[in-house]
CSV table of C-alpha atoms in Angstrom, one decimal:
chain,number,residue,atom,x,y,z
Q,1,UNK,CA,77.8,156.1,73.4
Q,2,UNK,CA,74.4,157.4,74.5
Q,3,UNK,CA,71.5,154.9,73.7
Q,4,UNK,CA,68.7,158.1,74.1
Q,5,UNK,CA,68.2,161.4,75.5
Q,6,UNK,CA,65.0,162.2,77.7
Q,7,UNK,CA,64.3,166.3,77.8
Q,8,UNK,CA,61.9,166.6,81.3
Q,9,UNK,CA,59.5,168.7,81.7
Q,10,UNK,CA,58.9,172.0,83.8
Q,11,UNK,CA,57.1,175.0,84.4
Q,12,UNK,CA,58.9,177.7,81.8
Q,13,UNK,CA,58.2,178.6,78.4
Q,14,UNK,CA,60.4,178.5,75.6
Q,15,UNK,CA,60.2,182.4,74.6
Q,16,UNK,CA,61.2,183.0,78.0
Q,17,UNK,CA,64.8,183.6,77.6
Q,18,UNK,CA,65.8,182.5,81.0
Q,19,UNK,CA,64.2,179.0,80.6
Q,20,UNK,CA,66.2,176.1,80.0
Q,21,UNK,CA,67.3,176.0,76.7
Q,22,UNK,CA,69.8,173.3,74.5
Q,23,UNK,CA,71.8,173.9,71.4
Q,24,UNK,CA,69.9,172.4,68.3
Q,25,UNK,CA,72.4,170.2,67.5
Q,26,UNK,CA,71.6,167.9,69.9
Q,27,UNK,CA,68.6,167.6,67.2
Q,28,UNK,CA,71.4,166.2,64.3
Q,29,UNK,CA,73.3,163.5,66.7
Q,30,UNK,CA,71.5,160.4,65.2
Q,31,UNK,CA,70.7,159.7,69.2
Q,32,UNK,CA,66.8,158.9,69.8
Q,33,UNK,CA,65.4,161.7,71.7
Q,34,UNK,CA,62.0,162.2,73.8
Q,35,UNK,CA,61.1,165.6,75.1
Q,36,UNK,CA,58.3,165.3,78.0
Q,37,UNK,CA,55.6,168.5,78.9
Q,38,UNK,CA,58.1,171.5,78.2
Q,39,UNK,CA,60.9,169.0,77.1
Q,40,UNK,CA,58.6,168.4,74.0
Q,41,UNK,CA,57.6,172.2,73.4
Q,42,UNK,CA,61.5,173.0,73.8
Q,43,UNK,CA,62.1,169.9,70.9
Q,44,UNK,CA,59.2,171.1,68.8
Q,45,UNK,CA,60.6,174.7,69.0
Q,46,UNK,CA,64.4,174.4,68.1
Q,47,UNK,CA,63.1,171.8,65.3
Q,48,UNK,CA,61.2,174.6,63.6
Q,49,UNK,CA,57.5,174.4,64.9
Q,50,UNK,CA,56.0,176.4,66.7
Q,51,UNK,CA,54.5,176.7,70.5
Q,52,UNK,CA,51.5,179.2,71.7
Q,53,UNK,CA,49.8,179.7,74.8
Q,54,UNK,CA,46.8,177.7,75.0
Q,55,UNK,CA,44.6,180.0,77.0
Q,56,UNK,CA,41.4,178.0,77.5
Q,57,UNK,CA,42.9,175.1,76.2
Q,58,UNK,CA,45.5,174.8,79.2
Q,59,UNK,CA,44.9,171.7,81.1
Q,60,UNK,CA,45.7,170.3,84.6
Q,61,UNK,CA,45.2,166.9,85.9
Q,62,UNK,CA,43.8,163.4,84.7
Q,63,UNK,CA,43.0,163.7,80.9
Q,64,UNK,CA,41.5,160.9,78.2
Q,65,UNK,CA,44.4,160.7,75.3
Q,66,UNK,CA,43.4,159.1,72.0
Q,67,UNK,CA,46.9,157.8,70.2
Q,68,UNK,CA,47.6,156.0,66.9
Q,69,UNK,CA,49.0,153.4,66.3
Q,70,UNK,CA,52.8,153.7,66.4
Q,71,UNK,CA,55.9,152.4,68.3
Q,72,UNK,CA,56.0,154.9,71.1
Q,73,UNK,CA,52.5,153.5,72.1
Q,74,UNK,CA,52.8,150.2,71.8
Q,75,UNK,CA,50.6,147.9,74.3
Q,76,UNK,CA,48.5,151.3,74.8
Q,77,UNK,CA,45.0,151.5,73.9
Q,78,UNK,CA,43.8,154.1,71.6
Q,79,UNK,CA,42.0,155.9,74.4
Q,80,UNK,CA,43.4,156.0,78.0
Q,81,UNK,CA,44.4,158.4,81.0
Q,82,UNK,CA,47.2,160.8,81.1
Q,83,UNK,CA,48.1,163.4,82.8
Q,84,UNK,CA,48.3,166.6,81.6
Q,85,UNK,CA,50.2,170.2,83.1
Q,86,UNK,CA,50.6,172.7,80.7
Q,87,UNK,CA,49.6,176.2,79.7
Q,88,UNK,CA,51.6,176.4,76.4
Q,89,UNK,CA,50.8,173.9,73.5
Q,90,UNK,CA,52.5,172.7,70.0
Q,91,UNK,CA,50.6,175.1,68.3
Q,92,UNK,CA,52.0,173.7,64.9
Q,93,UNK,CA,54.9,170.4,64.8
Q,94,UNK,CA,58.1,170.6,62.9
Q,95,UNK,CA,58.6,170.0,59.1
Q,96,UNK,CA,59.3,165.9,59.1
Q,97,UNK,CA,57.2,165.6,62.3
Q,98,UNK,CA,53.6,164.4,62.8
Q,99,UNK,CA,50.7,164.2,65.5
Q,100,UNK,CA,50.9,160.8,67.6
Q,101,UNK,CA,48.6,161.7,70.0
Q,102,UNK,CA,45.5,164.6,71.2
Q,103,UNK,CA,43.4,165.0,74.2
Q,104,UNK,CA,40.0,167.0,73.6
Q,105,UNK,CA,42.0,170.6,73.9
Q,106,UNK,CA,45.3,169.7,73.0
Q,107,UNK,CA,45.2,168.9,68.9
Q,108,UNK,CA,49.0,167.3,69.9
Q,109,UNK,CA,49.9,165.5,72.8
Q,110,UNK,CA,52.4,163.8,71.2
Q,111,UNK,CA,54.6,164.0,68.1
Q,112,UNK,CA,57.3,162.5,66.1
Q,113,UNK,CA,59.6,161.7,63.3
Q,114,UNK,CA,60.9,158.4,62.8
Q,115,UNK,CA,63.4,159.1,60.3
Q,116,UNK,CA,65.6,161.2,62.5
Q,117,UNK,CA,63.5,159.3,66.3
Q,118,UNK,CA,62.5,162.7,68.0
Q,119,UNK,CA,60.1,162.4,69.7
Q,120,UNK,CA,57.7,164.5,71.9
Q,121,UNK,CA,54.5,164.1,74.4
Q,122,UNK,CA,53.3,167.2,76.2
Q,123,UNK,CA,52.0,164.7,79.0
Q,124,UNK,CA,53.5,163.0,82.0
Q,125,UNK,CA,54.2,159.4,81.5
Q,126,UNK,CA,56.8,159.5,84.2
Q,127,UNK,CA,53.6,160.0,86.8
Q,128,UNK,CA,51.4,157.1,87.9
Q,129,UNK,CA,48.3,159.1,86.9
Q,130,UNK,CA,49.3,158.3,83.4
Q,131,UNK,CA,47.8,154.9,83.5
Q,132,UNK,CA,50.0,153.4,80.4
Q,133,UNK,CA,52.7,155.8,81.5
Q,134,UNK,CA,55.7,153.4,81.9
Q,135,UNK,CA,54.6,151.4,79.3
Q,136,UNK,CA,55.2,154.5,76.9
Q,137,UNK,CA,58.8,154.9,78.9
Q,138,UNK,CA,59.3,151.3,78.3
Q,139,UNK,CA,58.5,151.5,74.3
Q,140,UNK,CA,61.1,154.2,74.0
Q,141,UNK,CA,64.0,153.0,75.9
Q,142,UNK,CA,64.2,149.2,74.5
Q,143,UNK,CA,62.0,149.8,71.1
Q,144,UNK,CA,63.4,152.8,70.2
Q,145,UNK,CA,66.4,153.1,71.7
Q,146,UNK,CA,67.5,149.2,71.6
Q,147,UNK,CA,68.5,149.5,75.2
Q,148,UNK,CA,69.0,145.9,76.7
Q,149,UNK,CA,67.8,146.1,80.2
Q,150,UNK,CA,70.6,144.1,82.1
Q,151,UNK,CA,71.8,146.5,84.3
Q,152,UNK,CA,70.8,146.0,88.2
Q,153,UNK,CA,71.6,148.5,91.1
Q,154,UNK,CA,73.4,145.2,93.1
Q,155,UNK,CA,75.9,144.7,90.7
Q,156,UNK,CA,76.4,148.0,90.1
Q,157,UNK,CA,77.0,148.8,94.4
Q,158,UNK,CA,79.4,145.6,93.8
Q,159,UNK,CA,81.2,147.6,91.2
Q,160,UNK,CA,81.5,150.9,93.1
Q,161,UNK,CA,82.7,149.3,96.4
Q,162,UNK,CA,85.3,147.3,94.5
Q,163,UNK,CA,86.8,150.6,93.1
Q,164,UNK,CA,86.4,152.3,96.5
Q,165,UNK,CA,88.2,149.6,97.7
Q,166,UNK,CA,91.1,149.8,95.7
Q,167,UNK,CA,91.4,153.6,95.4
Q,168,UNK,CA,91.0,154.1,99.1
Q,169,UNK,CA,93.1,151.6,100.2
Q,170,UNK,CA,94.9,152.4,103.8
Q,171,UNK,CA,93.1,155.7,103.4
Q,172,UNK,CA,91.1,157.2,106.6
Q,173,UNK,CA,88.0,158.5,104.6
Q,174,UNK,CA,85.8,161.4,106.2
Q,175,UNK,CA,82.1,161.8,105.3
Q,176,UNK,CA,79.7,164.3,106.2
Q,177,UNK,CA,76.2,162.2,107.2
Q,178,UNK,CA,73.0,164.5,107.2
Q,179,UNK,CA,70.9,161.1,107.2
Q,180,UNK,CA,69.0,162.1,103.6
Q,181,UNK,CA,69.1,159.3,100.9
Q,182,UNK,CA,72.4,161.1,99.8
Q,183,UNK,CA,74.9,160.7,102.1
Q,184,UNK,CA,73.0,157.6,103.8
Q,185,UNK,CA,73.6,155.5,100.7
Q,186,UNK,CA,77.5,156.7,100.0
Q,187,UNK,CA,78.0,155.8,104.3
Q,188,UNK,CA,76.7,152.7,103.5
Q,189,UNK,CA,78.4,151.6,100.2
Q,190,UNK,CA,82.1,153.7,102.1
Q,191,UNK,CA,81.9,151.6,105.0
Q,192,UNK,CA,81.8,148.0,103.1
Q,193,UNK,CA,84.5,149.6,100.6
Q,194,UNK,CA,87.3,150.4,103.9
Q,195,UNK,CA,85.1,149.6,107.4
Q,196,UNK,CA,86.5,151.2,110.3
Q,197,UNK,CA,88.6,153.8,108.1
Q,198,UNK,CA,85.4,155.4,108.0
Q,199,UNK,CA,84.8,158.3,109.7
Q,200,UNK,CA,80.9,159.5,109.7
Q,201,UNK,CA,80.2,163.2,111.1
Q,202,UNK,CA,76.8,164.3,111.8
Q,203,UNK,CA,76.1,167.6,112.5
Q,204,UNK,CA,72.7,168.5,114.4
Q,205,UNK,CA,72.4,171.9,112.8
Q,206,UNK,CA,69.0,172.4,115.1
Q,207,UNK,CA,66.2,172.8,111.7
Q,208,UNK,CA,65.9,168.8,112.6
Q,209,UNK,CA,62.5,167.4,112.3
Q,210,UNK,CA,61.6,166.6,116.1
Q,211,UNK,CA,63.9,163.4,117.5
Q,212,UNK,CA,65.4,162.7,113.6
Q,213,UNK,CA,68.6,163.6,115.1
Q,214,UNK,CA,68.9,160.6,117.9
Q,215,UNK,CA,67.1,158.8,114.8
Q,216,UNK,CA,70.1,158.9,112.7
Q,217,UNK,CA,72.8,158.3,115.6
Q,218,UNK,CA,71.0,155.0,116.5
Q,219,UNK,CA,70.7,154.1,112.9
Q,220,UNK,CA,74.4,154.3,112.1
């Protein structure tokens, strides 16, 4: 039931045998695929290209991309500003693939095949110093994959209270409240699901930042 797979990106190299690695099949699973930075070296590696250390060609920071036309870049102009963080490269793409995308020292940021929708882009679109960044996002998740769009994170919390509600009925429920995003959000969403059956504990474990502890008692 997957509508697309998204491989992030990272600091390893894929001849490191301790990097994160996938089986290939994932490849064969007819599910649209984009690999991101070390996401797309990973993809262009397990498809049968290759990936080299660039050496002088590594690049760090804002960087002008020329693309072609295709899908993936739709809405983007042929030359724009992405960001680039790499030290390995594609040094050659995959049988069935082809170059989508280059910078001055990086012959390809971005590759595909549209038969089989792999795709990869050794930049970050997911940054806002890629200046057509979520447009590329965009392209991929409703061009490519067909995704519709019409969830929301309200009627989602509706959902997941309702079900709290039900499963925990008459239930005392004990959480463990640090005041992060975490446990802030679940207190929250617990609380409307069975009220005063919930019991928050917050533990002052003393590596605090200065008067965050009082902080979150008055909060909640």
């Amino acid at each position: 039931g997957y509508r697309g797979i998204i491989l992030t990106g990272g600091p390893n190299s894929v001849y490191d045998p301790a990097s994160p690695h996938y089986d290939a099949e994932i490849l064969t699973l007819g599910v649209p695929l984009l690999g991101i930075c070390y996401g797309a070296q990973l993809l262009a590696y397990l498809a049968g290209g290759t990936v080299g250390s660039a050496g002088a060609g590594s690049e760090y920071g804002k960087t002008l991309l020329e693309v072609t036309l295709h899908p993936l870049f739709r809405g983007v102009p042929e030359e724009s500003v992405c960001f680039m963080s790499h030290t390995d490269y594609i040094d050659s793409v995959p049988d069935g693939f082809r170059v989508l995308a280059s910078t001055g020292k990086c012959p390809c940021a971005a590759f595909g095949n549209d038969e089989r929708k792999l795709y990869g882009v050794q930049f970050h679109p997911e940054v806002p110093h890629t200046v057509y960044g979520t447009q590329i996002l965009y392209n991929f998740l409703f061009g490519i994959c067909g995704c519709a769009g019409d969830w929301n994170a309200l009627e989602y919390a509706d959902r997941m209270i309702g079900a709290y509600r039900e499963k925990l009925a008459g239930k005392k429920v004990l959480l463990a409240l640090s005041g992060g995003v975490d446990s802030s959000v679940a207190a929250l969403l617990l609380h409307r699901a069975v009220g005063q059956n919930l019991v928050c504990v917050f533990v002052d474990h003393g590596l605090l930042r200065k008067g965050e502890g009082d902080l979150v008692e008055e909060t909640f």
